[in-house]
Coordinates of C-alpha atoms and ligand atoms in Angstrom, one line a residue:
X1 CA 13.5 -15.4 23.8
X2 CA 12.8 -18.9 23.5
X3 CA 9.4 -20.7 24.8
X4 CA 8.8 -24.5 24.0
X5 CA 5.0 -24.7 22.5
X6 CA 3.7 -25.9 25.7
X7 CA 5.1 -22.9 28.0
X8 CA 3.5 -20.4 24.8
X9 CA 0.2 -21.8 24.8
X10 CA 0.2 -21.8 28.8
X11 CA 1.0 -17.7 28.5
X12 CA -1.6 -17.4 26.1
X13 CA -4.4 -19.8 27.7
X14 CA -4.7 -20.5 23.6
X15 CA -6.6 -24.0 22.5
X16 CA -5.8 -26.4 19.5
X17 CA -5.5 -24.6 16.9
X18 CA -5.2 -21.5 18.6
X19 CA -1.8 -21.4 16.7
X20 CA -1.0 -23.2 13.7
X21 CA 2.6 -22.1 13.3
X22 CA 4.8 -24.5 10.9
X23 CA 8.2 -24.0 12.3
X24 CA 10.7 -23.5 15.4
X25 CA 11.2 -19.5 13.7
X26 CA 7.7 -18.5 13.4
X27 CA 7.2 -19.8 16.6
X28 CA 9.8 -18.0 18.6
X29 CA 8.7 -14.7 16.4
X30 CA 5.2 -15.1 17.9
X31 CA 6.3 -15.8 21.3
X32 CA 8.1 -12.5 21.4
X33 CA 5.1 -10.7 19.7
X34 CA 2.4 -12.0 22.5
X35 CA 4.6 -11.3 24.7
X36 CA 5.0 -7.4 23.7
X37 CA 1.3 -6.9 23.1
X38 CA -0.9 -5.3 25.1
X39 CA -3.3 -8.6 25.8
X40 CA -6.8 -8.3 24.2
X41 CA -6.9 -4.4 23.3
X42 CA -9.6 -4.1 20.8
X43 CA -8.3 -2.8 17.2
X44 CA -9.0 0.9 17.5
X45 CA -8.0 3.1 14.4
X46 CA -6.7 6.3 16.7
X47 CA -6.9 9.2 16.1
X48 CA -9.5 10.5 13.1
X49 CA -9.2 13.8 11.4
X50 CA -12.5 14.2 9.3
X51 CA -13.6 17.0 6.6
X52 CA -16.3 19.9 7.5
X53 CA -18.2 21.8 5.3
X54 CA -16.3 20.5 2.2
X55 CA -12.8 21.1 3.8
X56 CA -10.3 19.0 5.4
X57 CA -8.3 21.7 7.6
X58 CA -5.6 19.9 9.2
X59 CA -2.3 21.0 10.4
X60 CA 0.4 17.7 10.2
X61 CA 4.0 18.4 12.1
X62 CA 7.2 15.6 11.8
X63 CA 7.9 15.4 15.0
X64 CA 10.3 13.4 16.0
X65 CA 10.8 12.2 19.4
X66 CA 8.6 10.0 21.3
X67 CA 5.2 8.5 20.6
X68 CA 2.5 5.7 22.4
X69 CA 3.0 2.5 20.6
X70 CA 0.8 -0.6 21.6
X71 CA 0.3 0.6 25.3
X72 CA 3.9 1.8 26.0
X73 CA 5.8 5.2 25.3
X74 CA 8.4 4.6 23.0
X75 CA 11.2 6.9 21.7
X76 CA 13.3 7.2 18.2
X77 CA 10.1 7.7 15.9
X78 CA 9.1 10.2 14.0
X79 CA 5.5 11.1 13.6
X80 CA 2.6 13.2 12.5
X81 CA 1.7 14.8 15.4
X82 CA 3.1 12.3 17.5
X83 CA 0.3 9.7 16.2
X84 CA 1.4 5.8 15.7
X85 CA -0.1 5.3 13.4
X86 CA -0.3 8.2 12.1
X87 CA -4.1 10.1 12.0
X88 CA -6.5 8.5 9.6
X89 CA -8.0 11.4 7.3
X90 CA -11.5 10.8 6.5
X91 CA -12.6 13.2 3.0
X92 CA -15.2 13.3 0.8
X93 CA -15.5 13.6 -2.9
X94 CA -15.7 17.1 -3.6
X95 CA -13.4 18.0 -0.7
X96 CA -10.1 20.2 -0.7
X97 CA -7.6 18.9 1.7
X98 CA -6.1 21.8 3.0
X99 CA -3.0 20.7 5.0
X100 CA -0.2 22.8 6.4
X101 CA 2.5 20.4 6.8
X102 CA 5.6 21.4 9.3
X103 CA 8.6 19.6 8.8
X104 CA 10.2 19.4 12.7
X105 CA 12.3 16.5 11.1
X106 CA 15.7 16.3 10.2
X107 CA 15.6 15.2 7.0
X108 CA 13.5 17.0 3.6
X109 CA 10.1 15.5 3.0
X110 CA 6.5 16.0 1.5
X111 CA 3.2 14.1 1.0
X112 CA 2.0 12.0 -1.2
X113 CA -1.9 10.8 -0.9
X114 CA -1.5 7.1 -2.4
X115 CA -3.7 6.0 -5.0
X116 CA -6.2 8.9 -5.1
X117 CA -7.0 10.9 -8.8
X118 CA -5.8 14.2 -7.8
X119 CA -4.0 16.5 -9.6
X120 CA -0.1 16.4 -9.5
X121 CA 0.6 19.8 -10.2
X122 CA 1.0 22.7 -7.7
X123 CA 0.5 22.2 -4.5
X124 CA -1.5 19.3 -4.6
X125 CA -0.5 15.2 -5.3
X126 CA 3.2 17.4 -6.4
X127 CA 6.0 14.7 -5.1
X128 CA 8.8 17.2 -6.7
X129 CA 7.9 19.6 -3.5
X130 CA 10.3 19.7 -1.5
X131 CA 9.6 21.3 2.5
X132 CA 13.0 21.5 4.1
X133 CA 14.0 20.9 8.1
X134 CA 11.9 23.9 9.8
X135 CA 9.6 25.1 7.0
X136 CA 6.1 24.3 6.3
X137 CA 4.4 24.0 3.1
X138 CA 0.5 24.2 2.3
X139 CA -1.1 21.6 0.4
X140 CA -4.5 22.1 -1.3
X141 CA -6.0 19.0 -3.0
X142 CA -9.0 19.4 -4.6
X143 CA -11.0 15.9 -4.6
X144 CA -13.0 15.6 -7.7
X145 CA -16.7 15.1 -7.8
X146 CA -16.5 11.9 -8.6
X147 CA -14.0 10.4 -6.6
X148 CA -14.0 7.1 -6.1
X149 CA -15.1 6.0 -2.6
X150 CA -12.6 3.8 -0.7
X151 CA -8.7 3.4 1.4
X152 CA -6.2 5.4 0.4
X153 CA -3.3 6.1 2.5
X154 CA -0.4 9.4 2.5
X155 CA 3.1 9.1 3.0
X156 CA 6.8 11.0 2.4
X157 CA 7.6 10.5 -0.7
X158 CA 11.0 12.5 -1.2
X159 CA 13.1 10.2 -3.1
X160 CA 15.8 8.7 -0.9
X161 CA 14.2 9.4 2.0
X162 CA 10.7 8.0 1.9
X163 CA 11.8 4.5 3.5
X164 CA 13.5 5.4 6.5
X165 CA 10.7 8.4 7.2
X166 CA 7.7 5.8 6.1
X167 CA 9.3 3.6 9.1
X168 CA 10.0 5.8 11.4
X169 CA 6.1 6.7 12.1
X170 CA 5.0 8.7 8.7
X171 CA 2.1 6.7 6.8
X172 CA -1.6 7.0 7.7
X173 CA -4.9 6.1 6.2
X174 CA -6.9 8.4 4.2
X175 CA -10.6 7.0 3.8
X176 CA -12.8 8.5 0.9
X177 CA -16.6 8.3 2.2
X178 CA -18.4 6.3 -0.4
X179 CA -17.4 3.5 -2.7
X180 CA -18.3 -0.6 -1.7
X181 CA -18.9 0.5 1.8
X182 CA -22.3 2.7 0.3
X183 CA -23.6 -0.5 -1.0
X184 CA -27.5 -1.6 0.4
X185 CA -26.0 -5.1 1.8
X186 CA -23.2 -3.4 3.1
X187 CA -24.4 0.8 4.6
X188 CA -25.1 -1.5 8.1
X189 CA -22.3 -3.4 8.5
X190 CA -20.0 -3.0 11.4
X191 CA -16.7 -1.7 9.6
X192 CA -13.1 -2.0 10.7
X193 CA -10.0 -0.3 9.0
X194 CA -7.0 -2.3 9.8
X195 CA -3.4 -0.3 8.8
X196 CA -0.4 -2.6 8.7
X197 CA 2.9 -1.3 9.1
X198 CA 6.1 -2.9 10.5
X199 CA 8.5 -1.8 12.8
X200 CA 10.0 -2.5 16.1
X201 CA 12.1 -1.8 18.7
X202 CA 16.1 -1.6 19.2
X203 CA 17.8 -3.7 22.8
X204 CA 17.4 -0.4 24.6
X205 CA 14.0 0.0 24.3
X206 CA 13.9 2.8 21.9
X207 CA 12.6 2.4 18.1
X208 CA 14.4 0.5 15.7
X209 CA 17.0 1.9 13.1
X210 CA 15.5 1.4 9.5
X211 CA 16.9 -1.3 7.8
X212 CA 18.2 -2.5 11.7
X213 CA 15.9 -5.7 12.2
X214 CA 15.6 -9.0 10.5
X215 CA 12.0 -9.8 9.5
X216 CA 12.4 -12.4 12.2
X217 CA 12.9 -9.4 14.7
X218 CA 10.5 -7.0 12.8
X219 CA 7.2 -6.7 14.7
X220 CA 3.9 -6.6 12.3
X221 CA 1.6 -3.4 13.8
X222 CA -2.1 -3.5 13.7
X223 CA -3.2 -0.2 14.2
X224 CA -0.1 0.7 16.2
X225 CA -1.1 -2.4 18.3
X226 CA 0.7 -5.9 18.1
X227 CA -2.4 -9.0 18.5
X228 CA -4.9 -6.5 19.1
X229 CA -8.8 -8.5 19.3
X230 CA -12.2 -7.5 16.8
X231 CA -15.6 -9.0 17.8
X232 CA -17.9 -10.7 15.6
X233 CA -21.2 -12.2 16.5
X234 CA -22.1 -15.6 14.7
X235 CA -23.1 -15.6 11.5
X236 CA -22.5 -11.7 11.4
X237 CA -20.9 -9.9 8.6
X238 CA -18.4 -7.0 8.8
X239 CA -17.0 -4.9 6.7
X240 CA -13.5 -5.1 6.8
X241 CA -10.9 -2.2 5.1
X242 CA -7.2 -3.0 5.2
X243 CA -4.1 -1.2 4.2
X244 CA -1.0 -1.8 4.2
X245 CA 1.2 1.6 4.8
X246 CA 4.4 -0.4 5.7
X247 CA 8.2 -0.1 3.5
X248 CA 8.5 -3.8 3.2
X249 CA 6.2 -6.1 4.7
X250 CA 4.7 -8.7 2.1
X251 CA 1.5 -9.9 3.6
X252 CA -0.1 -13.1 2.8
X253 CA -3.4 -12.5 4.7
X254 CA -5.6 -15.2 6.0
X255 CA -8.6 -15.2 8.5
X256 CA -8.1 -19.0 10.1
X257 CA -11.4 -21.3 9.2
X258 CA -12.8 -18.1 7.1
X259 CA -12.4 -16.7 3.7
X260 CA -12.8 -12.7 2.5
X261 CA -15.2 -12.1 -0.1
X262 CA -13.6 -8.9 -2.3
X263 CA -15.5 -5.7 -2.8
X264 CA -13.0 -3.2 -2.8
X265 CA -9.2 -3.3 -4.3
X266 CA -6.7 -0.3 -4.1
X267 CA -9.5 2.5 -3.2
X268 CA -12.2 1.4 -5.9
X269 CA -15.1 -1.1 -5.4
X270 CA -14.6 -3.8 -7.3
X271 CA -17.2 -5.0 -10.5
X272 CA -16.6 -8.5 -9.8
X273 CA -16.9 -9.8 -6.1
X274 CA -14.7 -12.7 -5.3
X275 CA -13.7 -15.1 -2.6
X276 CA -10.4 -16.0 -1.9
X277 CA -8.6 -17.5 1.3
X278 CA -5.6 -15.5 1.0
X279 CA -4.7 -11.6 0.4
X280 CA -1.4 -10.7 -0.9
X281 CA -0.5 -7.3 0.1
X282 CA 3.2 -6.0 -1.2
X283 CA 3.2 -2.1 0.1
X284 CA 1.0 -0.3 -0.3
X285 CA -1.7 -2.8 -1.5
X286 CA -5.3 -2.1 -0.2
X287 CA -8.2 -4.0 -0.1
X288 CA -11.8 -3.6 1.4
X289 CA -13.6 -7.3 1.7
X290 CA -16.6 -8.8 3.3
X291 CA -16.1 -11.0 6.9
X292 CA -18.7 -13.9 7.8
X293 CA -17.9 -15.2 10.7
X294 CA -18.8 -19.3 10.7
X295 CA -18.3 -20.8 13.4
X296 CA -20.2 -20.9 16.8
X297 CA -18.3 -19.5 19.8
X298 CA -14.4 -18.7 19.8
X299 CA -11.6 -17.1 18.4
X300 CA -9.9 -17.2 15.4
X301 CA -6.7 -15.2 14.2
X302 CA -6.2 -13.1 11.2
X303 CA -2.3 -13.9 10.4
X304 CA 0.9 -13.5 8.0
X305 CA 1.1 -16.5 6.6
X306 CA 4.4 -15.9 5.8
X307 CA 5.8 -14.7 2.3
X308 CA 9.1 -15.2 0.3
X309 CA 9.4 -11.9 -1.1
X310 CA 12.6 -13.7 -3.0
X311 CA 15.6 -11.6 -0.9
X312 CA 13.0 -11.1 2.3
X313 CA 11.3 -14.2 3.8
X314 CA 8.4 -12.2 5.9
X315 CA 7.7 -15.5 8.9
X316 CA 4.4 -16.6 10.1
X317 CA 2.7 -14.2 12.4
X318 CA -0.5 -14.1 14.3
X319 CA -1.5 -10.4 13.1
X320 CA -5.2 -10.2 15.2
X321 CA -7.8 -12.1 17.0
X322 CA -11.2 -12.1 16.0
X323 CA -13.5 -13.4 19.2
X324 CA -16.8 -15.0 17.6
X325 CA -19.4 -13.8 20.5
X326 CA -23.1 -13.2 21.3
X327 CA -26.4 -13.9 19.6
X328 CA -26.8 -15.3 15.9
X329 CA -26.9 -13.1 13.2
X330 CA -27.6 -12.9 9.6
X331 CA -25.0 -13.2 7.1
X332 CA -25.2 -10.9 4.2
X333 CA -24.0 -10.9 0.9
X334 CA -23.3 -8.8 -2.2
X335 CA -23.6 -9.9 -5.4
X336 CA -20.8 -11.3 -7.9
X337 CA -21.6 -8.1 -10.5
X338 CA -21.5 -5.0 -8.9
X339 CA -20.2 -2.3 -11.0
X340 CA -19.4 -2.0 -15.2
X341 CA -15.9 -1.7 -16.2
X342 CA -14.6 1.8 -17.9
X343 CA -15.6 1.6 -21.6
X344 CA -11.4 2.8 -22.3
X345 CA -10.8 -1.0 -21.4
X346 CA -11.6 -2.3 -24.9
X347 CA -11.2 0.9 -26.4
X348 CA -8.5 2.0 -29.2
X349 CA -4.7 1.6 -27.7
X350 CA -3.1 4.9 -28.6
X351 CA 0.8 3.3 -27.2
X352 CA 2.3 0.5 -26.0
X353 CA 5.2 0.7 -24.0
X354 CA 7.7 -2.2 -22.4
X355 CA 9.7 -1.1 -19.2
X356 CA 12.0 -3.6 -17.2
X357 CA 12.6 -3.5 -13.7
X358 CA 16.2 -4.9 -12.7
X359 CA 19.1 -4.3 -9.9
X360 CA 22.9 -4.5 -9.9
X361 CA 25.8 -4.1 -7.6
X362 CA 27.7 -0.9 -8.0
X363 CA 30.6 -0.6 -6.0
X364 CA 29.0 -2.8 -3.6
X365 CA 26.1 -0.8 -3.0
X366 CA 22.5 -2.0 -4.2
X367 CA 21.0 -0.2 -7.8
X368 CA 18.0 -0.8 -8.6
X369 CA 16.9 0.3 -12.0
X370 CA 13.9 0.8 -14.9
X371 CA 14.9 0.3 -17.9
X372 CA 18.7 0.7 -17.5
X373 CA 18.3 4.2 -15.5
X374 CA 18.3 5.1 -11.7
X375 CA 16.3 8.2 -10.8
X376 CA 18.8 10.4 -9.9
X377 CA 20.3 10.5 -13.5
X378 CA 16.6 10.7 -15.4
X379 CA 17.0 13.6 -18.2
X380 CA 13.9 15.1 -19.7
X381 CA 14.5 12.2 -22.8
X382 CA 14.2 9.5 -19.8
X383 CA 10.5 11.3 -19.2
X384 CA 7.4 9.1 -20.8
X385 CA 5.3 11.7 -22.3
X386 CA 1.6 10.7 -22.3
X387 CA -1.7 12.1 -23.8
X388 CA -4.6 13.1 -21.6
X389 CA -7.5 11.3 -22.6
X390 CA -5.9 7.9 -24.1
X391 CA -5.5 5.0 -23.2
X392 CA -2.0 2.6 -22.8
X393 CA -0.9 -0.3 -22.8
X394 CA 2.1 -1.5 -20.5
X395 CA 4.4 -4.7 -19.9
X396 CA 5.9 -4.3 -16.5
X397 CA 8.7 -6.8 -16.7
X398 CA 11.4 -8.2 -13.8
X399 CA 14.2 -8.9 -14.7
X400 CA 16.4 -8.5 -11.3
X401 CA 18.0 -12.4 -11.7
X402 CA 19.4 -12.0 -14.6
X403 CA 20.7 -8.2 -15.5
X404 CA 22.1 -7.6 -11.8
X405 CA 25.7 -8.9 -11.6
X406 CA 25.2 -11.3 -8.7
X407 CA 21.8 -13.4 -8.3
X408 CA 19.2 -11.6 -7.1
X409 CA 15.7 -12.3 -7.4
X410 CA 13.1 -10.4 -5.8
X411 CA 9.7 -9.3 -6.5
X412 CA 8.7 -5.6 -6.6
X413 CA 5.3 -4.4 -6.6
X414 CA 4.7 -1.5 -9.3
X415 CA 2.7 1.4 -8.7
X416 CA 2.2 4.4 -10.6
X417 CA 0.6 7.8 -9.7
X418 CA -2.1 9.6 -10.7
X419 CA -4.6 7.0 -12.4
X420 CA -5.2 3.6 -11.9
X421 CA -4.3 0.6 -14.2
X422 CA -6.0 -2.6 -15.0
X423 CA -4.3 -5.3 -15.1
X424 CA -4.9 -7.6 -18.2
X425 CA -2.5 -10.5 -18.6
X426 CA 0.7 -12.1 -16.3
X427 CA 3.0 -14.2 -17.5
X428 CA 6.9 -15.8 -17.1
X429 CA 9.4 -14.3 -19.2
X430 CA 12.7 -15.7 -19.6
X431 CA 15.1 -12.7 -19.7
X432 CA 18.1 -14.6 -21.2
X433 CA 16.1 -15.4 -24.3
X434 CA 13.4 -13.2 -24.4
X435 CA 10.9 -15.5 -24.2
X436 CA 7.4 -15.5 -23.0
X437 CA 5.3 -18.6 -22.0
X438 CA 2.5 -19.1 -19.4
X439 CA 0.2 -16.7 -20.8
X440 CA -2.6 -15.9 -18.2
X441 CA -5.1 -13.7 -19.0
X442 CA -6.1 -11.8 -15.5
X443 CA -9.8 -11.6 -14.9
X444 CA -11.4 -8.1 -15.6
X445 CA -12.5 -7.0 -12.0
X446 CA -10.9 -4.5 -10.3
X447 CA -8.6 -1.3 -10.7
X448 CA -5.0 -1.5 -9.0
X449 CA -2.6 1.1 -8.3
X450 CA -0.4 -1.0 -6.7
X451 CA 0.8 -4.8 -8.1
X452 CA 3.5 -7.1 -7.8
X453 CA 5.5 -8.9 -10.3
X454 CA 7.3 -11.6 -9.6
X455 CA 10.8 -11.9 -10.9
X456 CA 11.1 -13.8 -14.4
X457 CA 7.5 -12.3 -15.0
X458 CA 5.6 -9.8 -16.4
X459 CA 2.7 -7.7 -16.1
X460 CA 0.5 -6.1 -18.7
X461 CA -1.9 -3.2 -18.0
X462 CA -3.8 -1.0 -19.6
X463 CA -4.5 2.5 -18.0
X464 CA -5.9 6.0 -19.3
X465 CA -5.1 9.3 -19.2
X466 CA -8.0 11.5 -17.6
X467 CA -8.9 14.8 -15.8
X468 CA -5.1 16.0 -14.8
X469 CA -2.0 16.7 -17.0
X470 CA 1.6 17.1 -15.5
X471 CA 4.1 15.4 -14.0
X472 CA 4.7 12.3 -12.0
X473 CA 6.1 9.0 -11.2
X474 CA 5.8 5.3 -11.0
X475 CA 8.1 3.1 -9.3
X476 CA 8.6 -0.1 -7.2
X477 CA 6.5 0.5 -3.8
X478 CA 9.5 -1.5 -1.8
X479 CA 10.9 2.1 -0.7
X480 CA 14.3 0.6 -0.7
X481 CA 14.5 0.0 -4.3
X482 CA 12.5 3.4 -4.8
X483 CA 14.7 5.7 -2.3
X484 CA 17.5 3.4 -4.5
X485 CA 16.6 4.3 -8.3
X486 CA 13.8 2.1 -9.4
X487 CA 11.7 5.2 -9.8
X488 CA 10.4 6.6 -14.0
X489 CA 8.7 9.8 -14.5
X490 CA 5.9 10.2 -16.9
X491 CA 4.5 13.6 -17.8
X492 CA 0.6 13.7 -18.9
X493 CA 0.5 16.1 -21.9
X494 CA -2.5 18.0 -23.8
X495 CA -3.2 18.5 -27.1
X496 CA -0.9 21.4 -26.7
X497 CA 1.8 19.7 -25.0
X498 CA 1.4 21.1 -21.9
X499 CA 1.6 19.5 -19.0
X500 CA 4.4 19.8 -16.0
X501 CA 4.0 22.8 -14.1
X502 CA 6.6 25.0 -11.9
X503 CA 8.3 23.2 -9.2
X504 CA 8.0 20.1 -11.2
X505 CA 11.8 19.5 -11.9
X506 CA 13.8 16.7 -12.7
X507 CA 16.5 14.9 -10.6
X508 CA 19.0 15.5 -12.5
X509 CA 17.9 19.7 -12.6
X510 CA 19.7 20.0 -8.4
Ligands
CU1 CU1 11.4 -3.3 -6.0

């Protein structure tokens, strides 16, 4: 499909600047996304599951088959519940999430609940579970008390299976009640929650194959719709929660003519606010930010700016419209200092640990590694054994240009289970040498669970320890490289040494 600018902006009735696309390819990819779309749907979440009575009692089946996507019925995916996207869960702190989840699928899967402090023992945040084709497996996570208030999303996380079952239809949104959004200047705000995923569909009509479409080809969902519209009055402020539960997709967010104003980051509100232009969202990445909208009358687009990604180049895409309509409103603001930062920040470092991310060729099919090791061969003396109730300090490094046997630079965003990190200091390493330079120190504002590195950079964090021993992992959130090897496991010790439970086994234990 191929439209000259003119004939696109006839089809779309769009003004100047109604699309600022930069080239002949992100052009063409937005001519075949407005054409898809269902014109001017407003950006509904779907479907809402929400806690009662301190319990979130929800039955989620695989099902594949078919599913409503953007307005039209579209076979190949696999869902929960035949949901695209799939249901948003809406919990409180203090909540158990008591889900039965049926596995109608074809392939072995489980859940993981992204980002949240839970316990990952038993049947709760456990990603060693393993519920087979045609059985069913209870989950029962107990949300602390004090729980931060935020987005969180859940997704398969059986290792190399989680990408093509996280594209076929199986991420959703969990939202914790609380958080930023409890704020005085924000409690009346009109609210969206915006999930991004990818995806698309095959020539016949039916959903793509994972790993089938270019990112030319790949369609960028909002809310299961392609361009869907928000309204905004003048001057109003909304509050604005975004996610993205894609496998691949780097986002470079921007609202046109508008900036975001930061007050919530990966589930947590922030205890800096801060303005930026631009959002970068590798997988996984969540944040909740303040919208003023400027102008007078009009609309305006949220879009992809387009990210190189280093092996993925992610095009230009209009994402959503945002019509500026009706009376004048007040703008509201929060200010800059909102919360303290965990006294553990500049507390004693009990270890400091290096791990480097890098990929190879082996027999002519992709590796990707941490520290030398794929998951599938990790042996308990591959497992990092931590102390409950200390703090670390890591150096996330990538390496993948130099230790992979052919040229390969990429960036993978790290993310680790369990407890949140802060991140303290970036900078560009030179694999070949071993030397550092470009030291950045990163402002102290926010928790992440989820960050990327660039290659030929590293990351430093510092993270603690609390509330839950066992075991877990960290890996690289591209569920490629994940389902591929780039995956550690860390077990979270007492003073007794305790700390993985039953059920809790190693790859290399099948
Ligand atoms: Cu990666």
């Amino acid at each position: 499909m191929s439209l000259s600018r003119r004939q696109l902006l006839a089809i779309l009735g769009g003004g100047a600047g109604a699309i600022a696309a930069t080239s002949a390819g992100a052009l063409g990819a937005w001519a075949s996304v407005a054409l898809q779309g269902t014109p001017d749907g407003p950006a509904r979440l779907g479907k809402v599951l929400r806690s009662k009575n301190g319990e979130l009692r929800v039955q989620l089946t695989v099902k594949p088959g078919t599913a409503m996507v953007d307005g039209s019925a579209v076979s190949g995916l696999s869902t929960y519940n035949s949901e695209f996207p799939a249901p948003t869960l809406v919990v409180r702190p203090g909540d158990h999430m008591r889900i039965r989840l049926v596995n109608n699928g074809s392939t072995t899967t489980n859940l993981h609940f992204h980002g949240m402090h839970v316990s990952p023992k038993g049947h709760q945040d456990n990603v060693f579970i393993e519920v087979d084709p045609g059985e069913a497996h209870e989950y029962d996570v107990k949300i602390p008390q004090d729980h931060p208030g935020g987005l969180f999303w859940y997704h398969p996380h059986h290792h190399s299976e989680s990408g093509p079952q996280v594209w076929s239809g199986l991420s959703g949104l969990i939202i914790v009640e609380g958080g930023a959004a409890l704020l005085p200047q924000i409690q009346g705000l009109r609210r969206h929650t915006i999930a991004l995923r990818e995806g698309g569909l095959s020539p016949d009509g039916s959903w793509a194959d994972y790993e089938e479409l270019s990112t030319d080809d790949t369609q960028l969902y909002v809310n299961g719709m392609l361009n869907p519209r928000v309204s905004i009055r003048p001057g109003e402020t909304q509050f604005w929660q975004i996610g993205n539960i894609g496998v691949a997709t780097y986002y470079a967010l921007s609202l046109e003519d508008h900036e975001f104003t930061v007050v919530e980051e990966d589930g947590t509100m922030v205890w800096r606010s801060w303005q930026t232009e631009t959002l970068i969202m590798p997988p996984g990445k969540r944040y909740g930010v303040l919208v003023t909208a400027r102008r007078g009358q009009g609309t305006v687009y949220l879009r992809q700016l387009g990210y190189n990604q280093g092996k993925a180049v992610w095009p230009a895409r209009p994402l959503m419209r945002m019509r500026i309509t009706g009376e004048q409103d007040r703008p509201v603001s929060v200010p800059t200092h909102l919360a303290e930062p965990p006294s553990w920040l500049t507390g004693p470092v009990a270890k400091r640990r290096v791990l480097t991310l890098s990929q190879n060729l082996v027999n002519g099919s992709p590796q990707f590694y941490i520290d030398g090791m794929i998951f599938d061969e990790l042996t308990f003396k591959d497992v990092i054994q931590v102390r409950l109730g200390t703090t670390e300090e890591w150096v996330i490094r990538n390496a993948s240009s130099t230790m992979a046997g052919a040229p390969a630079n990429e960036e993978h965003p790290f993310h680790i289970h369990v407890n949140d990190f802060v991140v303290v200091e970036r900078g560009d390493w030179n694999p070949l040498t071993n030397e550092i330079s470009n030291r950045r120190p990163a402002p102290l504002r926010s928790y992440s669970d989820t960050a990327t590195i660039p290659w030929n950079t590293y990351m430093r964090f510092r993270t603690n320890f609390s509330d839950f021993v066992g075991r877990s992992v960290y890996h690289c959130h591209l569920l490629y490289h994940e389902d591929h090897g780039m995956m550690g496991v860390f077990d979270i010790v007492d003073a007794k040494g305790q700390g993985a439970g039953p059920g809790q086994h190693l790859p290399s234990h099948h």
